[in-house]
Short mmCIF file of C-alpha atoms in Angstrom, two decimals:
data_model
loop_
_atom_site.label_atom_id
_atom_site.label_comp_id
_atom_site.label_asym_id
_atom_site.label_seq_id
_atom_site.Cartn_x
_atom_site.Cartn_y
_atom_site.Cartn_z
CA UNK G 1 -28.40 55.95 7.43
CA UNK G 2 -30.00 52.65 7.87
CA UNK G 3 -30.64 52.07 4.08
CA UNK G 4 -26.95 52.30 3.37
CA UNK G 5 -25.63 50.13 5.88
CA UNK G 6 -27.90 47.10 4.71
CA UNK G 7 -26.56 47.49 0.93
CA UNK G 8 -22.48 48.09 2.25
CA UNK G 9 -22.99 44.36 4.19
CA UNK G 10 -24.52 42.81 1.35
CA UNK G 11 -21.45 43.55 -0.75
CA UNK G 12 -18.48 43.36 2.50
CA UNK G 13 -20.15 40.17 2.44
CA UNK G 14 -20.29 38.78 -1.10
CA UNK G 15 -16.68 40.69 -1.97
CA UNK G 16 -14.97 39.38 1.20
CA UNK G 17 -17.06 36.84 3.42
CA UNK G 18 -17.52 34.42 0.72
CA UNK G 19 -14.01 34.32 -0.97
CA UNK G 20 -12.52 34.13 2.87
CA UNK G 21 -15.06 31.07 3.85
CA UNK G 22 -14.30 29.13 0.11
CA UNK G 23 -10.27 30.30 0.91
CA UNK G 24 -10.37 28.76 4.50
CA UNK G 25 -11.90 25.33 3.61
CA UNK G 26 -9.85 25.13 0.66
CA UNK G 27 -6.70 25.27 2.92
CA UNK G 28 -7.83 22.99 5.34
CA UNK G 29 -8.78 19.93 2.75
CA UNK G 30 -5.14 20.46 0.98
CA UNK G 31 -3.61 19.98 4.88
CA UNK G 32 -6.02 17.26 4.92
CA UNK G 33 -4.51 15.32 1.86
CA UNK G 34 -1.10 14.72 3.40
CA UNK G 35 -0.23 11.67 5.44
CA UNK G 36 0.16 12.21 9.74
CA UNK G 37 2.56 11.11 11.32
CA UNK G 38 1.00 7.90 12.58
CA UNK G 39 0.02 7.00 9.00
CA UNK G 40 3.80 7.92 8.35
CA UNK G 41 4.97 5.70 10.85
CA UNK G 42 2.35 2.48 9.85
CA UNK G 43 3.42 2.63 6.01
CA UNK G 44 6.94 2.78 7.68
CA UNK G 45 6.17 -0.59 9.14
CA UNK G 46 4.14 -1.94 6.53
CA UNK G 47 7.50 -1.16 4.23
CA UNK G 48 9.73 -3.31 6.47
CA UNK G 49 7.43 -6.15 6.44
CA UNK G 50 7.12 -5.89 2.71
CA UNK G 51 10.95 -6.31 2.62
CA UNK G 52 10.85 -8.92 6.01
CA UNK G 53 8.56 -10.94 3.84
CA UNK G 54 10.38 -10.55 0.13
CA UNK G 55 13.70 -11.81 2.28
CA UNK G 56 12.17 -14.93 3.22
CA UNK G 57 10.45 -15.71 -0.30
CA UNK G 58 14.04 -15.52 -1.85
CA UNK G 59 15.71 -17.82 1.12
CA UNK G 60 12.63 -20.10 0.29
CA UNK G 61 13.19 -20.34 -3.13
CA UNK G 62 17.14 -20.71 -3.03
CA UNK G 63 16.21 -23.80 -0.44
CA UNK G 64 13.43 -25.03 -2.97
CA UNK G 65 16.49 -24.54 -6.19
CA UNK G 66 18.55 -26.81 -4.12
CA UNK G 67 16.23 -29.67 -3.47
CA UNK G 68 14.58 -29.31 -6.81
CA UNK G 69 16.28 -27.37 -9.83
CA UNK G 70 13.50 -28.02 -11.63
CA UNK G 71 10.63 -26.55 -8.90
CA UNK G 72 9.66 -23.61 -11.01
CA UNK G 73 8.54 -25.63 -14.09
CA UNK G 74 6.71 -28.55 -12.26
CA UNK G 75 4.53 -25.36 -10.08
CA UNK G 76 3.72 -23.68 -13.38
CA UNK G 77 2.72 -26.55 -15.22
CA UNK G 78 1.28 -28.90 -12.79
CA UNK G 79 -2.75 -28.63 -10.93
CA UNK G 80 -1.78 -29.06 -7.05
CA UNK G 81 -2.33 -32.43 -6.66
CA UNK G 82 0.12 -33.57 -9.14
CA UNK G 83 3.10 -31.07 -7.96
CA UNK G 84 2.65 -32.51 -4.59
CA UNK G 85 2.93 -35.76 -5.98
CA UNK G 86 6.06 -35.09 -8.67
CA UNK G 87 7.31 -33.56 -5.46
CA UNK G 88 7.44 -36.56 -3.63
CA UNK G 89 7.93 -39.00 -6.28
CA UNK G 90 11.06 -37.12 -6.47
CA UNK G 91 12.25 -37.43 -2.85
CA UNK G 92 11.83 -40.77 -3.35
CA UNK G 93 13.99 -41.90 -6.26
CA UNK G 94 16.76 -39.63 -4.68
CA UNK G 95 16.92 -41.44 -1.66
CA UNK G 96 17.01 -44.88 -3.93
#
């Protein structure tokens, strides 16, 4: 009786331990991959300050088109130094 039982666990588990244990861990990374709620609720946030942020660069550049139409050219031609200086070099023969 004792040699048969030692050959019928072998198989219950090869045929059904195994698959269950590689079954169960599968599951629990694929619940793993989706967000929680408090990652949910941070890319929520992160999303509004994306669009906080985008709002402001526009109002900054409408400001910037006002004082200087031609602000976009001088920044992508110019080194630093010398858009700081066209910059104000400009100021100046406005006020004159």
């Amino acid at each position: 009786m004792a040699e048969a039982i030692v050959p019928l666990i072998a198989i219950l588990a090869i045929f059904i331990g195994m698959p269950w244990l590689f079954l169960h861990y599968r599951m629990k990374s694929k619940q793993n991959r989706s967000l929680s709620i408090e990652d949910e609720r941070m890319l929520d946030d992160l999303h509004q300050a994306a669009m906080r942020l985008e709002d402001r660069l526009q109002t900054i550049e409408r400001i910037m088109s006002v004082d200087n139409p031609n602000w976009r050219h001088i920044a992508a031609g110019s080194p630093v130094g010398e858009r700081l200086e066209d910059t104000r070099t400009a100021e100046i023969r406005r006020m004159k």
